[in-house]
Short mmCIF file of C-alpha atoms in Angstrom, two decimals:
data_model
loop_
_atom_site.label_atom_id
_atom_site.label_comp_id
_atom_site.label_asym_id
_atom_site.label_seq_id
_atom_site.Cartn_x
_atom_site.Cartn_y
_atom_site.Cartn_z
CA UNK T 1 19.15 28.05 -78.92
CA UNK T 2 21.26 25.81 -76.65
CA UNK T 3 24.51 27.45 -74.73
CA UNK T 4 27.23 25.35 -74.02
CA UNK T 5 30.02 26.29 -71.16
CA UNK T 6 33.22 25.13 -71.90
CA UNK T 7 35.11 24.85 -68.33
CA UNK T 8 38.96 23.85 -67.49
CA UNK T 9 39.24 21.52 -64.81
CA UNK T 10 40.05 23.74 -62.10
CA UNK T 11 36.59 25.63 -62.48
CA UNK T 12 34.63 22.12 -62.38
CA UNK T 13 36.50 21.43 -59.10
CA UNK T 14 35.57 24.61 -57.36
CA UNK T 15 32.03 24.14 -58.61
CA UNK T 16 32.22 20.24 -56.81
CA UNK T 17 33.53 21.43 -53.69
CA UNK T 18 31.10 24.30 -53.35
CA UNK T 19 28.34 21.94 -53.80
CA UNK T 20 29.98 19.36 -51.23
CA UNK T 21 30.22 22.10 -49.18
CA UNK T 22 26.29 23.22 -49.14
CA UNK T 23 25.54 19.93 -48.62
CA UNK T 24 27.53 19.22 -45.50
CA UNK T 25 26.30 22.54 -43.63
CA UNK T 26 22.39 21.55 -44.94
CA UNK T 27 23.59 17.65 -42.75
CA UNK T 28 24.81 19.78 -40.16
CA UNK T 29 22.04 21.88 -39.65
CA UNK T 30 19.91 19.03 -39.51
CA UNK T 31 21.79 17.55 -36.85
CA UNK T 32 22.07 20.42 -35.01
CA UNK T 33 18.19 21.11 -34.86
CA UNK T 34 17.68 17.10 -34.26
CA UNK T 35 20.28 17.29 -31.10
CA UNK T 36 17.90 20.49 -29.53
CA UNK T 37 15.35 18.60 -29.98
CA UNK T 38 16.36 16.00 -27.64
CA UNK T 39 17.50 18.62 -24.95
CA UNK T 40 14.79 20.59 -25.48
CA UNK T 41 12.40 20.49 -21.92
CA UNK T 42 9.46 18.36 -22.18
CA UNK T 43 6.31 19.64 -23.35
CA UNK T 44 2.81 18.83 -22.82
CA UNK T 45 2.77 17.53 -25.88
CA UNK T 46 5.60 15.77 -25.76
CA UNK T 47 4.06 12.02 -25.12
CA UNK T 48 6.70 9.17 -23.35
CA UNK T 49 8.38 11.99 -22.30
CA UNK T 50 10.96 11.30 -19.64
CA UNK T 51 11.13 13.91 -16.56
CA UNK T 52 13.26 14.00 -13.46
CA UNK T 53 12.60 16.05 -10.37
CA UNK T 54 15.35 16.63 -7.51
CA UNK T 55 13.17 19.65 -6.33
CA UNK T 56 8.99 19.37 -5.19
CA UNK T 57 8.17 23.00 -7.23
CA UNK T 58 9.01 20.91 -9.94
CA UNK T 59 6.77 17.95 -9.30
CA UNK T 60 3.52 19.56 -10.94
CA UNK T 61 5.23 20.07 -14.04
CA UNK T 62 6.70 17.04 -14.55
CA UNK T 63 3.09 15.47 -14.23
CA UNK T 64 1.66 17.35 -16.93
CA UNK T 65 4.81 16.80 -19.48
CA UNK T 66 5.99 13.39 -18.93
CA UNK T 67 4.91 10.14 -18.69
CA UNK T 68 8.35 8.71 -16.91
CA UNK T 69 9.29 10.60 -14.08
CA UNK T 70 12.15 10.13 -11.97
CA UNK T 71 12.20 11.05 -8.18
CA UNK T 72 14.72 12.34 -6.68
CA UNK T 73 16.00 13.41 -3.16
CA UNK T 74 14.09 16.43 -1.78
CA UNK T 75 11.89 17.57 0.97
CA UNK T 76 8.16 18.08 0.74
CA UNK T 77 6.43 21.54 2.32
CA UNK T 78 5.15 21.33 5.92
CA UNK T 79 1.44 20.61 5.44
CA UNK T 80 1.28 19.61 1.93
CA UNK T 81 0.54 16.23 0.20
CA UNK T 82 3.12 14.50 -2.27
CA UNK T 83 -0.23 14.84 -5.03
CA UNK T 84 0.77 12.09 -7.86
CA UNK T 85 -2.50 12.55 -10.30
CA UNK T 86 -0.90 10.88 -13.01
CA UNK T 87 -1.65 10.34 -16.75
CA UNK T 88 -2.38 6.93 -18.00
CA UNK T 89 0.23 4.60 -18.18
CA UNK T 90 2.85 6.82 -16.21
CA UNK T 91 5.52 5.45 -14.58
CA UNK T 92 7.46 6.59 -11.69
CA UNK T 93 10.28 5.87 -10.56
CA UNK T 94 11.78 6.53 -6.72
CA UNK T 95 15.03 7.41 -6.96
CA UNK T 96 16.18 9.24 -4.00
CA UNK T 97 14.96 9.83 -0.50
CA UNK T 98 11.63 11.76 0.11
CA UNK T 99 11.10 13.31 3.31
CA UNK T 100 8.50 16.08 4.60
CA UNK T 101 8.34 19.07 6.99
CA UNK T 102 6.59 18.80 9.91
CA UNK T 103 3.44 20.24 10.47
CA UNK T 104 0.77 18.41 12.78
CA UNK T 105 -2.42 17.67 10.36
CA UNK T 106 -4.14 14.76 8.49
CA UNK T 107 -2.74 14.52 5.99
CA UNK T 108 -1.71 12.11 3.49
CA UNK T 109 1.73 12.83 3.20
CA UNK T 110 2.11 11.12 -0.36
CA UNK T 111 -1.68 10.41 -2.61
CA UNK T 112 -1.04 8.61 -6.09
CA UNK T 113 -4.40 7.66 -8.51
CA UNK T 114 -4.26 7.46 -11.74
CA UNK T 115 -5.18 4.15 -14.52
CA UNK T 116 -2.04 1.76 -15.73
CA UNK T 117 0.19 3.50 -13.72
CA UNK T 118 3.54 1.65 -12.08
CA UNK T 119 5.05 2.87 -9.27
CA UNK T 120 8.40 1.69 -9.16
CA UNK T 121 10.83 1.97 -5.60
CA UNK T 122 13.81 1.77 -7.27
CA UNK T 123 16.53 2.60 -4.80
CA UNK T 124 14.57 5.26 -3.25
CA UNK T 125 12.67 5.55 -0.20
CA UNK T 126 9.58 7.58 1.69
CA UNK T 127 10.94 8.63 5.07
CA UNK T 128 7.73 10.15 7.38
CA UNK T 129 10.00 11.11 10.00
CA UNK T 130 7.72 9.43 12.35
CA UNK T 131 9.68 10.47 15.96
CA UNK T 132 8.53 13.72 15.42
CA UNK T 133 5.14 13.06 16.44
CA UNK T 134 4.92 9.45 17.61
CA UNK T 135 3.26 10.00 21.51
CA UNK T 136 2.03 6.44 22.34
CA UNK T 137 -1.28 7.70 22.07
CA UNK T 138 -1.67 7.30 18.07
CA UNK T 139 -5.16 8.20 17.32
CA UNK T 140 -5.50 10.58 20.03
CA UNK T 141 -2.68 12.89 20.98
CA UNK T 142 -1.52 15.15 18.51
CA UNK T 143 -2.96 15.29 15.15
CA UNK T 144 -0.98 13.05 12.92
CA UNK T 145 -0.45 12.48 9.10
CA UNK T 146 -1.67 9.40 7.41
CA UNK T 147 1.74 8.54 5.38
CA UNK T 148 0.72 7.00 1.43
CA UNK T 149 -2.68 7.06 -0.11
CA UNK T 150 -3.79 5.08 -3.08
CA UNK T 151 -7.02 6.36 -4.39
CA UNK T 152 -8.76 6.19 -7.52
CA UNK T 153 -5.90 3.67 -8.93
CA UNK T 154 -7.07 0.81 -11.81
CA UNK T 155 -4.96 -1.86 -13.41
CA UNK T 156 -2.00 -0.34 -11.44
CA UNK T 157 1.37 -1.88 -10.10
CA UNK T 158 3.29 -0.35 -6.78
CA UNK T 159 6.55 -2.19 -6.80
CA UNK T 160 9.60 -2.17 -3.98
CA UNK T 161 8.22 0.88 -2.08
CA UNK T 162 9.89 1.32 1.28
CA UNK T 163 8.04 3.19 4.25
CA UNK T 164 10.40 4.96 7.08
CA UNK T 165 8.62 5.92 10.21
CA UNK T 166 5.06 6.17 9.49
CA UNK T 167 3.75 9.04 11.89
CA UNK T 168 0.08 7.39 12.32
CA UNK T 169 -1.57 4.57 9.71
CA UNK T 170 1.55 3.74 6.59
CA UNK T 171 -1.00 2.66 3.80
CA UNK T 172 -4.30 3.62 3.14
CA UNK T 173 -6.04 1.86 -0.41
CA UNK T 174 -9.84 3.46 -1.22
CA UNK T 175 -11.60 3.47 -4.29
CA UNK T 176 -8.92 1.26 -6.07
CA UNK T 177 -9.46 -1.74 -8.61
CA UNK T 178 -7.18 -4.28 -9.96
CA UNK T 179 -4.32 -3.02 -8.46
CA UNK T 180 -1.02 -4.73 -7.09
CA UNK T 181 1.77 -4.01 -4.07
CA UNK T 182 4.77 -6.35 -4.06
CA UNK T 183 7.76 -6.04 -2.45
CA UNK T 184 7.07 -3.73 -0.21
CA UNK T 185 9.19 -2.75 2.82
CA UNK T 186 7.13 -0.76 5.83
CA UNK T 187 9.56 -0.34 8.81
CA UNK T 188 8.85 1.27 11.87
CA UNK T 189 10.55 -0.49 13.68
CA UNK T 190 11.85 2.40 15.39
CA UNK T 191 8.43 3.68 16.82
CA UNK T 192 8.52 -0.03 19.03
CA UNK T 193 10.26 1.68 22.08
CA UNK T 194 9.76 5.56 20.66
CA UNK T 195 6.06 5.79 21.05
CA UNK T 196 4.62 4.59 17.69
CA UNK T 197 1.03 3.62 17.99
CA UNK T 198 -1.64 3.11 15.20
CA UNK T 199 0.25 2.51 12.68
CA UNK T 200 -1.50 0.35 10.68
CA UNK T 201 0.31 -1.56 7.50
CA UNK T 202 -2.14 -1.59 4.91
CA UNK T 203 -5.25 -0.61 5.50
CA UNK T 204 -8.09 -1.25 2.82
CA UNK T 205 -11.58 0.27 1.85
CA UNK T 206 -13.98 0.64 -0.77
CA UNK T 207 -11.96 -0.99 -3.06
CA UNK T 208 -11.64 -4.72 -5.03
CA UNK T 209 -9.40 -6.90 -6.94
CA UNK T 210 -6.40 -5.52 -4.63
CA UNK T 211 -3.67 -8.04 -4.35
CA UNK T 212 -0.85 -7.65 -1.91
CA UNK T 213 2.62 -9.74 -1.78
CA UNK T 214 6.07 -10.42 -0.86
CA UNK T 215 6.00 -7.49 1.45
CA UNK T 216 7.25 -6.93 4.75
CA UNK T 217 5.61 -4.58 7.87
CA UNK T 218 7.28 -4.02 10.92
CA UNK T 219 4.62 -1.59 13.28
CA UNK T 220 2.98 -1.18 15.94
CA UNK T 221 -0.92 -1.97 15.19
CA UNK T 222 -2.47 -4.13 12.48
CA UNK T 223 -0.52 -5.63 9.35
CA UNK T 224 -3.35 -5.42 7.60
CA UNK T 225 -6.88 -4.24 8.38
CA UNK T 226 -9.57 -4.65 5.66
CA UNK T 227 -12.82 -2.55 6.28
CA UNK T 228 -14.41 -3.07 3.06
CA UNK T 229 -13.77 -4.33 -0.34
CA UNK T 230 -14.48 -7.80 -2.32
CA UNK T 231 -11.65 -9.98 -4.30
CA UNK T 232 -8.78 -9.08 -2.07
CA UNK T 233 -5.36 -11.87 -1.89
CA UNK T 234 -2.60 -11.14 0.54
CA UNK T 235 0.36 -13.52 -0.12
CA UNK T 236 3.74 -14.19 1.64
CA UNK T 237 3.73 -11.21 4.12
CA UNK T 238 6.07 -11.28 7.08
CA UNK T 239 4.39 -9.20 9.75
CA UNK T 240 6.06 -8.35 12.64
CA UNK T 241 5.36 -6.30 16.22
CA UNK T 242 1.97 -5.41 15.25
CA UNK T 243 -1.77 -6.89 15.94
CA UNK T 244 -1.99 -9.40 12.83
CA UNK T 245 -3.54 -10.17 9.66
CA UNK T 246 -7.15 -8.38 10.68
CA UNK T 247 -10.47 -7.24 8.95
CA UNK T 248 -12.07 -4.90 10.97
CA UNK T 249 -15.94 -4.44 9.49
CA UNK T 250 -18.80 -1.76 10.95
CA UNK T 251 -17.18 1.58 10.22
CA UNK T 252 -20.33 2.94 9.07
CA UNK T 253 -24.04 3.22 11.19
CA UNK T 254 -26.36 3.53 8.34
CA UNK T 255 -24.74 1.95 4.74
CA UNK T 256 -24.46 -1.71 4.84
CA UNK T 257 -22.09 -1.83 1.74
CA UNK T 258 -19.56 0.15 3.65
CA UNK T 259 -19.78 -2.83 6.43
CA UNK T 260 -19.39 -5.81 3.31
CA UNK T 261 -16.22 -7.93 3.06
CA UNK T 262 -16.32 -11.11 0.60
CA UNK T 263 -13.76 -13.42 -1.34
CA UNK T 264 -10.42 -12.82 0.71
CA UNK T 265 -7.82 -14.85 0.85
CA UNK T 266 -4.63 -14.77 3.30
CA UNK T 267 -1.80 -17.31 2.19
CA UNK T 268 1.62 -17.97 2.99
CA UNK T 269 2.15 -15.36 5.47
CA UNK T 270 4.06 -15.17 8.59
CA UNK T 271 3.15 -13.17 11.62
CA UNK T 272 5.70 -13.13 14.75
CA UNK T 273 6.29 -11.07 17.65
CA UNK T 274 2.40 -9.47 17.42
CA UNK T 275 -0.40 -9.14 19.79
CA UNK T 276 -2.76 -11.07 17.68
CA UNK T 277 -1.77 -13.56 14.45
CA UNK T 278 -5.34 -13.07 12.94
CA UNK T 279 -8.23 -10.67 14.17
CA UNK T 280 -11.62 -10.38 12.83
CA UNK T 281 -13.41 -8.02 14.55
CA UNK T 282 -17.23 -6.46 14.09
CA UNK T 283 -18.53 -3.64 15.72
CA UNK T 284 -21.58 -3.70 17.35
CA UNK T 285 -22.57 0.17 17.27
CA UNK T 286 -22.24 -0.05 12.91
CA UNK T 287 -25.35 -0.64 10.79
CA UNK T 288 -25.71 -3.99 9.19
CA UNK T 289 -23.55 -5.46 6.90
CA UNK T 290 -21.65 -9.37 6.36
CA UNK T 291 -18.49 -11.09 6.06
CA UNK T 292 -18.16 -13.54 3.70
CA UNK T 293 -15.79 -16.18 2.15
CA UNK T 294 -12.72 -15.27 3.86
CA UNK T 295 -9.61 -17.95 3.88
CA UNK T 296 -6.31 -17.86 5.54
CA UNK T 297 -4.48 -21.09 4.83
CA UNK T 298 -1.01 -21.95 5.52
CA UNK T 299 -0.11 -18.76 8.17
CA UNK T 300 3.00 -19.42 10.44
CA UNK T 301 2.55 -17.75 13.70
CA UNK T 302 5.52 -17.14 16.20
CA UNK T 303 5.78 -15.18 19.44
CA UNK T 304 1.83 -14.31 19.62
CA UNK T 305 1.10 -12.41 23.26
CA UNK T 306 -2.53 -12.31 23.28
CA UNK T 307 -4.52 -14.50 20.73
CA UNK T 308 -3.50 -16.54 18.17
CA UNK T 309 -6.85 -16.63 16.49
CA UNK T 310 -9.45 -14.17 17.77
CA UNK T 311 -12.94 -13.55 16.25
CA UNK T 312 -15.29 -11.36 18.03
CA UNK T 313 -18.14 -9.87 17.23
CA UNK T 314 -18.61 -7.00 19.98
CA UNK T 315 -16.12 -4.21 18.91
CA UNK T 316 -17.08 -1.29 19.94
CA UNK T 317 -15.33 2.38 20.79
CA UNK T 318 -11.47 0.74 20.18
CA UNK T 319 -11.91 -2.17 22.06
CA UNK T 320 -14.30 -5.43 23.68
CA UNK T 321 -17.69 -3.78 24.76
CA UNK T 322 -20.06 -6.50 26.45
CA UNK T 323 -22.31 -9.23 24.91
CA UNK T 324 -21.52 -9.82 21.03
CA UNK T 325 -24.32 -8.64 18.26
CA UNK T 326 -24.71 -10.32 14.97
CA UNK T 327 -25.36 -7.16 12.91
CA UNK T 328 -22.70 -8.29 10.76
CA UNK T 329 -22.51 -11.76 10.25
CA UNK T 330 -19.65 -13.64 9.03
CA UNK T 331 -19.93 -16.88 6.94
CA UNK T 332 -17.51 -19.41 4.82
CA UNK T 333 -14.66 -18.10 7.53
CA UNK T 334 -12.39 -21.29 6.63
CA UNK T 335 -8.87 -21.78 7.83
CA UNK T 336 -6.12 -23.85 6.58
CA UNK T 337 -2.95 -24.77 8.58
CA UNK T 338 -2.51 -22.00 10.85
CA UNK T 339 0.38 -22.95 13.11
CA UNK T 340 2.66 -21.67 15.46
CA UNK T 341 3.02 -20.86 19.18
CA UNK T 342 2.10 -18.40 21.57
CA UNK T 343 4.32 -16.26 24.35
CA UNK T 344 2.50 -14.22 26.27
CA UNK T 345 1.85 -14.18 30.39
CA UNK T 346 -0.94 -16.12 31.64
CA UNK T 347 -4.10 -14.35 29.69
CA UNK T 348 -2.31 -15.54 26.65
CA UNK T 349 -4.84 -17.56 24.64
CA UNK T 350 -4.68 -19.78 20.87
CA UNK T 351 -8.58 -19.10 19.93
CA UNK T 352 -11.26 -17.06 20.99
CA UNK T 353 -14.66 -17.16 19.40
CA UNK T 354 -17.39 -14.68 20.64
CA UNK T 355 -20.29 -14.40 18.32
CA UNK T 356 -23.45 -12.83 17.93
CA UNK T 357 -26.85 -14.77 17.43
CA UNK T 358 -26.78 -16.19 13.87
CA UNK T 359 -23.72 -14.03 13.76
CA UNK T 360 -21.47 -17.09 12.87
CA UNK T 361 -22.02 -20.10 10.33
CA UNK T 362 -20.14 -22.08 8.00
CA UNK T 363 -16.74 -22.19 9.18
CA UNK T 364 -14.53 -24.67 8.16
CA UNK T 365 -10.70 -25.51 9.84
CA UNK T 366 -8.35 -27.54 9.13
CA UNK T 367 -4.90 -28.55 10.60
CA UNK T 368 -4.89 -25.21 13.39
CA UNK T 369 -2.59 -25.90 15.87
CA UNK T 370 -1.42 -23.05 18.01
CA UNK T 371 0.53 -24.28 21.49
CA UNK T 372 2.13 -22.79 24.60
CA UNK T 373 -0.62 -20.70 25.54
CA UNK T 374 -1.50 -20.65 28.95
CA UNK T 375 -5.29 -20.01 28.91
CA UNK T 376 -7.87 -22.26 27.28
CA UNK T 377 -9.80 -22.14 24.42
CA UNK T 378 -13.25 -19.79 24.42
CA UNK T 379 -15.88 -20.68 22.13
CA UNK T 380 -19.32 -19.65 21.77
CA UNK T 381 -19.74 -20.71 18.55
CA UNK T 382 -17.38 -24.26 16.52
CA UNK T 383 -16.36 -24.32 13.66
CA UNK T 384 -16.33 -27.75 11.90
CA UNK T 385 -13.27 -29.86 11.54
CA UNK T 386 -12.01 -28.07 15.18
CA UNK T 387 -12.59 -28.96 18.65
CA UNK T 388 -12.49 -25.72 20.88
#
């Protein structure tokens, strides 16, 4: 049996708009729960999540939701470490200006690791507040933070970072592969006539395939110190104030690997106003261990007090300490156009060579030229293609 409905038009037009109606609020709603969505707070499972922090209680949480995070402006506790364990592929982003309370201890102040991750410096800044507890006595003297640590990091970028005031050393890089620094700005400047001291630029262990460019360090004690690590390139760094472009190699007695330096290259960089322009240094109380294959080639030097070029091989307790030892020998030490001039008082000196027995062979130089320095030339060992 079929029923048929005979309806006048005015019934078929309520019947329209009541369905037009249902179907706008079913849009709506969708909208609606589509728009909380969005503003809803990141959750651990929300992946490419996007957090940002103006506050450090909410640092911790941001790292476990979100793999964007924006910094902000705020103030790390007295004591505590800036702890960046991030998930793989994060990005962060430095947005504001980071500072920490004061507290004297080892720190690190800031320690990112973490695989793929980019660091980015944005318009931001890491302020250490270094006045506080610079003393001229650095290592000694009060107990002072180490500033950024990068530990742990693989196929990682750190991009436009800027350093204020480093209290002791500014960059510390352990355990790290395949990782990259550019455009980096370290300045403390300030710790020149306030007592700064030890506060090296980047300082490097443990790790390999660490590349480091277009980056500037003003301080008060190496640029750059490498005490152990393979496939390492520093390129156009302007250095400035400090001790030079340095490897220092014998921090341990017993493990010879943690005394091994190979395949590093220094190019393009510029060192002025420093007490060295490049330092390699051994100790002679470490174990055994080797330096190998090490290159700086084109390096502008300007200003130099002590020693343009100075290579010794008897380190010991923080300074020279007697005859030289060859416990860690260094080989393939080749030099390319290092130029510049010197302007120190009368100790100042362009190159100084001490080496151990068989602590020196295979050095090749080419086109060194460092004038204005008011010693001569020492030399216990020549390299070819120089006359000491």
């Amino acid at each position: 049996m079929v029923f048929r409905f005979h309806l006048d038009a005015s019934a078929r037009l309520f019947i329209i708009k009541t369905i037009q109606v249902l179907i706008m609020n079913a849009l709506l709603y969708n909208i609606i729960f589509l728009v909380s969505l969005a503003l809803a707070k990141p959750s651990n499972n929300s992946l490419g999540a996007t957090c940002t922090v103006s506050s450090y209680d909410d640092v911790a949480s941001a790292i476990s939701s979100c793999t964007t995070i924006n910094l902000g402006s705020f103030t790390v506790p007295a004591g505590t470490t800036l702890a960046l364990k991030l998930k793989t592929g994060t990005t962060v982003n430095i947005q504001g200006t980071i500072k920490f309370g004061y507290q004297e201890w080892k720190g690190p102040l800031v320690q990112v690791s973490g695989k793929q991750v980019t660091i980015n410096g944005a318009s931001g800044k890491f302020d250490g507040e270094g006045a506080n507890y610079w003393d001229s006595q650095g290592d000694k003297g009060k107990t002072k933070p180490k500033f950024f640590k990068i530990s742990t990091t693989s196929s990682s970028t750190f991009n436009d970072i800027t350093l204020k005031n480093c209290p002791h050393q500014c960059v510390s890089i352990s355990s790290a592969s395949d990782t990259t620094l550019s455009g980096w700005n370290i300045d403390v400047s300030a710790g020149d006539s306030a007592g700064g001291h030890n506060t090296d630029g980047f300082d490097i262990s443990g790790s390999t395939g660490i590349t480091i460019k277009n980056s500037v360090v003003k301080n008060q004690d190496d640029c750059v110190a490498i005490n152990q690590g393979s496939n390492l390139v520093f390129e156009s760094l302007t250095c400035s104030g400090g001790h030079g472009l340095s490897l220092s190699v014998g921090q341990s007695t017993e493990n010879g690997d943690a005394n091994t330096v190979k395949n590093v290259v220094f190019s393009d960089c510029t060192v002025k106003n420093s007490r060295n322009g490049i330092h390699i240094k051994t100790h002679k109380d470490a174990g055994t261990g080797a330096i190998s294959d090490v290159t700086y080639k084109n390096i502008k030097l300007s200003g130099i007090t002590n020693y343009g070029i100075n290579v010794q091989e008897n380190y010991a307790n923080g300074g020279d300490s007697g005859d030289p030892l060859g416990n860690i020998p260094i080989t393939n030490l080749n030099l390319q156009s290092v130029t510049g001039s010197m302007s120190g008082g009368s100790s100042s000196m362009s190159v100084y060579i001490l080496c151990g027995d068989g602590g020196c062979s295979n050095w090749a130089w080419s086109g060194v030229s460092i004038s204005s320095a008011k010693k001569s030339n020492s030399c216990n060992f020549t390299p070819s293609g120089f006359t000491c």
